Each structure stands twice: as C-alpha cells, then as structure tokens.
Short mmCIF file of C-alpha atoms in Angstrom, two decimals:
data_model
loop_
_atom_site.label_atom_id
_atom_site.label_comp_id
_atom_site.label_asym_id
_atom_site.label_seq_id
_atom_site.Cartn_x
_atom_site.Cartn_y
_atom_site.Cartn_z
CA MET A 28 0.00 0.00 0.00
CA THR A 29 1.16 3.52 -0.71
CA ARG A 30 1.46 6.04 2.10
CA ASN A 31 -1.88 7.66 1.33
CA SER A 32 -3.74 4.48 0.41
CA PHE A 33 -7.00 3.98 2.26
CA THR A 34 -10.57 3.30 1.18
CA VAL A 35 -13.51 5.34 2.39
CA LEU A 36 -16.39 3.57 0.63
CA ASP A 37 -16.51 0.59 -1.70
CA PHE A 38 -19.06 -1.95 -2.86
CA VAL A 39 -17.59 -5.44 -2.91
CA ASN A 40 -19.37 -8.80 -3.21
CA ASP A 41 -22.76 -7.16 -2.75
CA LYS A 42 -21.71 -5.49 0.50
CA LEU A 43 -20.85 -1.92 1.39
CA VAL A 44 -17.35 -1.64 2.82
CA PHE A 45 -16.49 1.53 4.72
CA ILE A 46 -13.88 2.85 7.11
CA ASP A 47 -15.16 3.63 10.61
CA GLN A 48 -14.34 7.34 10.86
CA THR A 49 -15.14 7.52 14.57
CA LYS A 50 -11.96 5.53 15.30
CA LEU A 51 -9.60 7.59 13.15
CA PRO A 52 -6.76 8.49 13.23
CA LEU A 53 -5.70 5.93 15.82
CA VAL A 54 -7.37 2.86 14.31
CA GLU A 55 -8.13 2.13 10.64
CA GLU A 56 -11.01 -0.32 10.92
CA TYR A 57 -13.27 -1.37 8.05
CA ILE A 58 -16.86 -2.55 8.31
CA GLU A 59 -18.70 -4.53 5.64
CA THR A 60 -22.43 -5.07 5.58
CA ASP A 61 -25.40 -5.67 3.31
CA SER A 62 -27.88 -4.30 5.89
CA TYR A 63 -29.45 -0.93 5.11
CA GLU A 64 -30.24 -0.54 8.81
CA ARG A 65 -26.55 -0.96 9.70
CA ILE A 66 -25.64 1.67 7.09
CA ALA A 67 -28.29 4.05 8.42
CA ASP A 68 -26.88 3.55 11.89
CA ALA A 69 -23.38 4.25 10.59
CA ILE A 70 -24.54 7.53 9.04
CA GLU A 71 -26.21 8.62 12.28
CA LYS A 72 -23.16 7.70 14.37
CA LEU A 73 -20.81 9.50 11.90
CA GLU A 74 -18.96 6.31 11.05
CA ILE A 75 -19.85 7.50 7.55
CA ARG A 76 -19.94 11.29 7.25
CA GLY A 77 -19.58 14.12 4.76
CA ALA A 78 -22.48 15.10 2.53
CA PRO A 79 -21.30 13.40 -0.71
CA ALA A 80 -20.22 10.20 1.08
CA ILE A 81 -23.53 10.05 2.94
CA GLY A 82 -25.35 10.26 -0.39
CA VAL A 83 -23.35 7.44 -1.96
CA ALA A 84 -23.70 5.20 1.09
CA ALA A 85 -27.44 5.84 1.25
CA ALA A 86 -27.82 4.96 -2.44
CA TYR A 87 -26.18 1.57 -1.88
CA ALA A 88 -28.19 1.07 1.32
CA LEU A 89 -31.50 1.68 -0.43
CA ALA A 90 -30.55 -0.75 -3.19
CA LEU A 91 -29.57 -3.35 -0.58
CA SER A 92 -32.95 -2.99 1.14
CA ILE A 93 -34.57 -5.25 -1.49
CA LYS A 94 -31.64 -7.61 -1.98
CA LYS A 95 -33.27 -10.50 -0.11
CA VAL A 96 -36.90 -9.50 -0.58
CA LYS A 97 -38.83 -11.47 -3.17
CA THR A 98 -42.34 -10.24 -2.35
CA SER A 99 -43.63 -6.91 -1.03
CA GLN A 100 -40.56 -5.09 -2.31
CA GLN A 101 -42.49 -1.82 -2.41
CA GLU A 102 -43.23 -1.98 1.31
CA GLU A 103 -39.63 -2.77 2.27
CA PHE A 104 -38.27 -0.15 -0.11
CA GLU A 105 -40.47 2.60 1.39
CA LYS A 106 -39.51 1.55 4.90
CA ALA A 107 -35.82 1.75 4.03
CA TYR A 108 -36.27 5.09 2.24
CA GLN A 109 -37.89 6.66 5.30
CA ARG A 110 -35.27 5.21 7.65
CA LEU A 111 -32.36 6.52 5.60
CA ALA A 112 -34.01 9.91 5.03
CA SER A 113 -34.25 10.39 8.80
CA THR A 114 -30.52 9.97 9.46
CA ARG A 115 -29.03 13.42 8.71
CA PRO A 116 -31.62 16.09 7.80
CA THR A 117 -29.24 18.88 6.72
CA ALA A 118 -27.15 17.14 4.05
CA VAL A 119 -28.96 17.62 0.73
CA ASN A 120 -26.84 15.00 -1.07
CA LEU A 121 -28.57 12.35 1.03
CA PHE A 122 -31.99 13.22 -0.36
CA TRP A 123 -30.70 13.68 -3.90
CA ALA A 124 -29.18 10.18 -3.90
CA LEU A 125 -32.22 8.56 -2.28
CA ASN A 126 -34.52 10.15 -4.84
CA GLU A 127 -32.30 8.99 -7.70
CA ILE A 128 -32.62 5.40 -6.48
CA LYS A 129 -36.34 5.88 -5.88
CA GLY A 130 -36.77 7.12 -9.44
CA SER A 131 -35.04 4.00 -10.78
CA PHE A 132 -37.23 1.80 -8.58
CA GLN A 133 -40.41 3.44 -9.84
CA GLU A 134 -39.36 2.95 -13.46
CA LEU A 135 -38.73 -0.79 -13.14
CA ASN A 136 -40.61 -3.20 -15.37
CA GLN A 137 -41.56 -6.77 -14.49
CA GLN A 138 -38.79 -8.27 -16.61
CA GLU A 139 -35.98 -6.47 -14.78
CA ASN A 140 -34.05 -7.69 -11.77
CA SER A 141 -34.86 -4.83 -9.42
CA TYR A 142 -31.86 -5.29 -7.14
CA ASN A 143 -29.38 -5.33 -10.02
CA VAL A 144 -30.94 -2.21 -11.55
CA LEU A 145 -30.72 -0.27 -8.28
CA VAL A 146 -27.14 -1.35 -7.58
CA LYS A 147 -26.18 -0.26 -11.09
CA ARG A 148 -27.67 3.20 -10.42
CA ALA A 149 -25.90 3.40 -7.04
CA LYS A 150 -22.59 2.59 -8.74
CA GLU A 151 -23.24 5.37 -11.26
CA ILE A 152 -23.84 7.81 -8.39
CA HIS A 153 -20.61 6.60 -6.80
CA GLN A 154 -18.61 7.15 -9.99
CA HIS A 155 -20.28 10.52 -10.54
CA ASP A 156 -19.08 11.67 -7.13
CA ILE A 157 -15.51 10.59 -7.90
CA GLU A 158 -15.58 12.60 -11.13
CA MET A 159 -17.14 15.66 -9.48
CA CYS A 160 -14.41 15.71 -6.84
CA GLU A 161 -11.73 15.73 -9.54
CA ARG A 162 -13.37 18.62 -11.37
CA ILE A 163 -13.80 20.60 -8.13
CA GLY A 164 -10.11 20.18 -7.38
CA LEU A 165 -9.06 21.33 -10.84
CA ASN A 166 -11.47 24.27 -10.88
CA GLY A 167 -10.21 25.27 -7.46
CA LEU A 168 -6.71 25.91 -8.80
CA LYS A 169 -8.05 29.20 -10.16
CA ILE A 170 -8.36 30.70 -6.66
CA PHE A 171 -4.61 30.63 -6.06
CA LYS A 172 -2.67 33.76 -7.04
CA LYS A 173 0.50 32.98 -5.04
CA ARG A 174 1.87 30.46 -2.54
CA CYS A 175 -0.58 30.47 0.36
CA ASN A 176 -1.20 29.50 3.93
CA VAL A 177 -4.69 28.00 3.86
CA LEU A 178 -7.15 27.43 6.67
CA THR A 179 -9.92 24.83 6.55
CA HIS A 180 -12.66 23.70 8.91
CA CYS A 181 -14.10 20.25 9.64
CA ASN A 182 -13.26 17.64 7.00
CA ALA A 183 -14.07 18.05 3.32
CA GLY A 184 -11.57 15.59 1.97
CA LYS A 185 -11.49 12.02 0.78
CA LEU A 186 -13.19 10.92 4.00
CA ALA A 187 -16.20 13.13 3.24
CA THR A 188 -16.73 11.85 -0.30
CA SER A 189 -16.15 8.79 -2.42
CA GLY A 190 -13.55 10.67 -4.46
CA GLU A 191 -10.60 12.83 -3.40
CA GLY A 192 -12.71 15.39 -1.59
CA THR A 193 -14.09 18.87 -2.16
CA ALA A 194 -12.39 21.68 -0.18
CA LEU A 195 -9.47 19.47 0.81
CA ASN A 196 -9.05 18.34 -2.78
CA VAL A 197 -8.69 22.00 -3.77
CA ILE A 198 -5.92 22.23 -1.16
CA LYS A 199 -4.32 18.99 -2.40
CA LYS A 200 -4.29 20.21 -6.00
CA GLY A 201 -2.90 23.54 -4.82
CA PHE A 202 -0.10 21.78 -2.96
CA GLU A 203 0.72 19.60 -5.97
CA ASN A 204 1.04 22.77 -8.06
CA ASN A 205 3.21 24.59 -5.48
CA PHE A 206 0.47 27.03 -4.43
CA VAL A 207 0.03 25.78 -0.85
CA LYS A 208 2.76 26.27 1.74
CA HIS A 209 0.97 25.29 4.94
CA VAL A 210 -2.50 24.25 6.07
CA TYR A 211 -4.12 25.21 9.35
CA ALA A 212 -6.81 22.70 10.32
CA ASP A 213 -9.44 23.79 12.83
CA GLU A 214 -9.89 20.98 15.34
CA THR A 215 -13.67 21.36 14.81
CA ARG A 216 -15.44 20.96 18.11
CA PRO A 217 -17.06 18.96 19.51
CA LEU A 218 -16.26 15.81 17.48
CA LEU A 219 -12.84 16.94 16.25
CA GLN A 220 -13.25 16.12 12.55
CA GLY A 221 -10.38 18.51 11.83
CA SER A 222 -7.85 17.24 14.34
CA ARG A 223 -8.77 13.61 13.68
CA LEU A 224 -9.77 13.38 10.02
CA THR A 225 -8.33 16.35 8.14
CA ALA A 226 -5.03 15.93 9.96
CA PHE A 227 -5.12 12.20 9.08
CA GLU A 228 -5.54 13.03 5.38
CA LEU A 229 -2.96 15.83 5.31
CA ASP A 230 -0.44 13.54 6.98
CA LYS A 231 -1.16 10.79 4.44
CA GLU A 232 -0.62 13.31 1.61
CA GLY A 233 2.59 14.72 3.10
CA ILE A 234 1.16 18.27 3.20
CA PRO A 235 2.61 20.52 5.96
CA PHE A 236 -0.09 21.36 8.50
CA SER A 237 -0.86 22.49 12.03
CA ILE A 238 -3.93 21.63 14.07
CA ILE A 239 -5.45 24.66 15.81
CA THR A 240 -8.36 25.21 18.14
CA ASP A 241 -11.39 26.73 16.42
CA SER A 242 -10.92 29.88 18.49
CA THR A 243 -7.35 30.38 17.20
CA ALA A 244 -8.38 31.07 13.59
CA ALA A 245 -9.15 34.79 13.95
CA PHE A 246 -5.90 35.35 15.86
CA LEU A 247 -3.93 33.83 12.97
CA MET A 248 -5.76 36.11 10.56
CA GLN A 249 -4.89 39.12 12.74
CA GLN A 250 -1.22 38.10 12.49
CA GLY A 251 -1.40 37.93 8.69
CA LYS A 252 -0.74 34.18 8.66
CA ILE A 253 -3.83 33.16 6.66
CA ASP A 254 -4.09 33.92 2.93
CA LEU A 255 -7.40 32.21 2.21
CA VAL A 256 -10.00 29.90 3.72
CA VAL A 257 -11.72 27.06 1.88
CA VAL A 258 -14.37 24.79 3.42
CA GLY A 259 -17.03 22.34 2.27
CA ALA A 260 -20.82 22.48 2.43
CA ASP A 261 -23.75 20.26 3.35
CA ARG A 262 -26.47 22.33 1.70
CA ILE A 263 -26.44 25.47 -0.45
CA ALA A 264 -29.59 27.51 -0.97
CA ARG A 265 -30.48 29.01 -4.36
CA ASN A 266 -29.21 32.43 -3.23
CA GLY A 267 -25.84 31.01 -2.09
CA ASP A 268 -26.50 30.87 1.66
CA THR A 269 -24.53 27.84 2.81
CA ALA A 270 -24.90 25.35 5.64
CA ASN A 271 -21.67 23.78 6.81
CA LYS A 272 -20.19 22.47 10.05
CA VAL A 273 -20.91 24.81 12.95
CA GLY A 274 -18.08 27.32 13.25
CA THR A 275 -17.99 28.07 9.53
CA TYR A 276 -19.98 31.29 9.94
CA ASN A 277 -17.43 32.48 12.52
CA LEU A 278 -14.69 32.03 9.92
CA ALA A 279 -16.61 33.90 7.23
CA VAL A 280 -17.17 36.87 9.54
CA ALA A 281 -13.49 36.92 10.56
CA CYS A 282 -12.43 36.69 6.89
CA SER A 283 -14.69 39.60 5.99
CA PHE A 284 -13.15 41.75 8.74
CA HIS A 285 -9.58 40.84 7.77
CA LYS A 286 -10.28 41.01 4.00
CA ILE A 287 -9.32 37.38 3.41
CA PRO A 288 -10.96 35.36 0.60
CA PHE A 289 -13.47 32.82 1.89
CA TYR A 290 -14.45 29.96 -0.44
CA ILE A 291 -16.93 27.10 -0.38
CA ALA A 292 -16.16 23.93 -2.38
CA ALA A 293 -19.00 21.54 -3.16
CA PRO A 294 -20.59 19.64 -6.05
CA VAL A 295 -23.58 21.23 -7.75
CA THR A 296 -25.70 18.44 -6.25
CA THR A 297 -25.24 20.23 -2.91
CA VAL A 298 -27.27 23.17 -4.25
CA ASP A 299 -30.89 22.76 -3.15
CA LYS A 300 -32.97 24.38 -5.89
CA HIS A 301 -36.06 24.06 -3.68
CA CYS A 302 -34.48 26.11 -0.89
CA ASN A 303 -34.68 29.86 -1.45
CA ASP A 304 -32.31 30.99 1.29
CA GLY A 305 -30.61 29.93 4.50
CA SER A 306 -33.70 30.49 6.65
CA GLU A 307 -35.26 27.42 5.01
CA ILE A 308 -32.36 25.07 5.85
CA LEU A 309 -33.19 22.60 8.61
CA ILE A 310 -30.31 22.51 11.09
CA GLU A 311 -29.63 19.18 12.74
CA GLU A 312 -29.12 19.20 16.51
CA ARG A 313 -26.79 16.60 17.94
CA ASN A 314 -27.00 14.54 21.13
CA LYS A 315 -26.10 16.61 24.22
CA LYS A 316 -23.55 13.96 25.24
CA GLU A 317 -21.27 15.16 22.45
CA LEU A 318 -20.71 18.23 24.67
CA THR A 319 -21.13 16.82 28.17
CA HIS A 320 -18.80 13.88 27.47
CA PHE A 321 -15.44 13.45 25.76
CA GLY A 322 -15.65 9.98 24.35
CA ASP A 323 -16.81 7.88 27.29
CA LYS A 324 -15.55 10.35 29.89
CA GLN A 325 -18.04 12.75 31.44
CA ILE A 326 -16.55 16.27 31.57
CA THR A 327 -19.44 18.32 32.96
CA ASN A 328 -22.77 17.83 34.69
CA GLU A 329 -24.92 15.89 32.23
CA ASP A 330 -28.01 17.63 33.61
CA TYR A 331 -26.80 21.03 32.38
CA PRO A 332 -28.78 22.41 29.41
CA VAL A 333 -27.01 22.04 26.06
CA TYR A 334 -27.50 23.57 22.62
CA SER A 335 -25.52 21.64 20.03
CA PRO A 336 -26.30 22.45 16.38
CA ALA A 337 -24.28 20.39 13.93
CA PHE A 338 -24.24 23.19 11.34
CA ASP A 339 -24.54 26.93 10.92
CA VAL A 340 -25.49 29.02 7.89
CA THR A 341 -23.11 31.48 6.23
CA PRO A 342 -24.84 34.28 4.29
CA ALA A 343 -24.03 34.37 0.58
CA SER A 344 -22.67 37.92 0.83
CA LEU A 345 -19.75 36.68 2.97
CA ILE A 346 -18.70 33.99 0.47
CA THR A 347 -16.06 35.05 -2.06
CA GLY A 348 -16.84 32.16 -4.37
CA ILE A 349 -18.40 28.70 -4.53
CA ILE A 350 -16.14 26.20 -6.28
CA THR A 351 -18.20 23.49 -7.98
CA ASP A 352 -17.58 20.75 -10.52
CA LYS A 353 -19.09 23.06 -13.17
CA GLU A 354 -17.39 26.38 -12.45
CA ILE A 355 -16.59 28.89 -9.71
CA PHE A 356 -19.70 30.92 -8.94
CA CYS A 357 -19.36 34.41 -7.46
CA TYR A 358 -21.74 36.65 -5.55
CA PRO A 359 -24.55 37.38 -6.28
CA TYR A 360 -25.23 33.69 -6.81
CA HIS A 361 -27.53 32.33 -9.52
CA PHE A 362 -27.58 28.56 -9.83
#
C-alpha cells in the first residue's frame, strides 16, 4: 500500500465496505455489511460522514434494502427510504441520492431484476461523485494567485466523499502545483473532525499542516498568517447561503473583517434548488452527550442544558466564491 492508500467507501461482493471514521486516526477499521439498517446507523453515528459520502452510502443502502426481498418489495423499499431519510436532515446529497434510487425503482418493469438495476444506479452515483471531486479540485486551482497559507474547517476531503474530496481536494491540487505552503486545520469541536480526520488526510498526503483550536483562527488572521479559507458544504440555498459544520460562519465573519478570501467547495448536487435561502435550511441538533462527554468520559454535569447544532449558515454575501464541478460561482449567486 502507498502512504496515502486507504478506502472510504466501496461496494464489494454485494456489500458496502467503509472505514469507521469515529476511530480515526488511531485505528483504521473497516466494516462490511449488506444491511441498510446498519448503514443508516453508521450515518447517524458518523462512522460514515460528509455530505457526498452520505449520499453514496445511502444509495447503496436503499438498493440493498430489497436484496433478499422477493415479495412486497415496495413496502420494504419505502420503509428503508424513510429510515435513511431520517438519518441526517441537513445534508442535501442524502436526499438527492435517495430520490435517484427511488426514481429508478419506480421505473422498473416486471422483466428487470430490481436489485441489479438499483445497484447499477448506485454505482453510477458513486462514480459521478468521484468525477465531481476531480473537477472541483481542478477548478479550485483558479483561486490561487500565489503560494498560500490555507485554513480549513471540519473535514471536506477524501473521508467526506467517495472521491478525493471537495475543499481538501482544492488544497491537495494547490499543494501539488506549489500554491500551498501550509495548512491550518481547525480541530472542529465537539467531534474533532479537523484534528482527527483532516489531519489524518494531510499527513497521508505529506502536506505541511498544524492543528489549531477553532478559536485560534481569527488570531492567525490578525497576524497575517492566513491567505485564504476554503471549506465544504452540506447544503447550499439558491441564493448562495450555505450550511456547513458549525463554526464556519465564525470564519466567514473573521475573513470579511480581515479582507481574506473565503471559499466554499461543493458539487452542484449540494445546491438545493427548492431552498430559497438559509432560513429554510433545517439545522440538525446533535446529542447533548457530544458536549457533556469526551468519548466515554463525562466532563461536565450531564443535567446542564445544552445547545448543540451540527451546522450553521453562512450568508451568501460573505462567500467570495463557490467552487463546484461546473465552475466557480461568485456573488450574487444564480444557480
């Protein structure tokens, strides 16, 4: 295996194989299953995470829901659809992928093997994501005007997709073309996707980086040590308002004050054409134990009230550009 060789999602022998991201970077453990319920559970527990990766995993899961069902496929399919749709309400890629599989299911004729047809469509969605990631990375090269120190938040790399990533792939391509000097990775409280997952990927790629607390970012900007910020997205409204991991809005505000370019990188499938603006984006709230506990260790009184949104919404006016697989869109946004 090469230094950066690891698999995020794969479909082998009629089973979904995925790396358990909750155990990274200390343990690289793979899970394989043909149970849609197990995949739904993995999405909820963040064993599988990142909007594009969630979509691909859900597509395979929905196809697998009828693998062993010979009669009443419609009933089992609808049950699986509803279960998977309930896992992560903010990530639009989830619903896009589920509806693609649903469309294929509804178009089936009696002569077709329904399971094979749905798996074929899931594999097409998988390949489409790989190709979109590559185009996002290449399009993202246009944002670099010099060698840069780049800051990113959460994880928008290979672990968040089934390709090479969105925002982190822009950084990877920039590094390969001598545009990126150093990467600052927000630890991303409370589940530390930056210090665990982004750091894991940057280390695998041999890209110089430093992990920082989320609250250090503005101080680095004040010191002139950040040239640009690029992050991913879980849902983008028609006007460009963007939902991403909580803490993203803080960065956009700090970038605006310090006159630092702030970019979003995401496939066009992350744009929700039915959502007019950020006020219509449903924000997922996480279990309070993610704040009252650190792993299995209790760190504060578990009876204390907790507010723990998984995402926040950055207004379109604070976003310098949205890097997609089609092009880089600039404000005012028209998708």
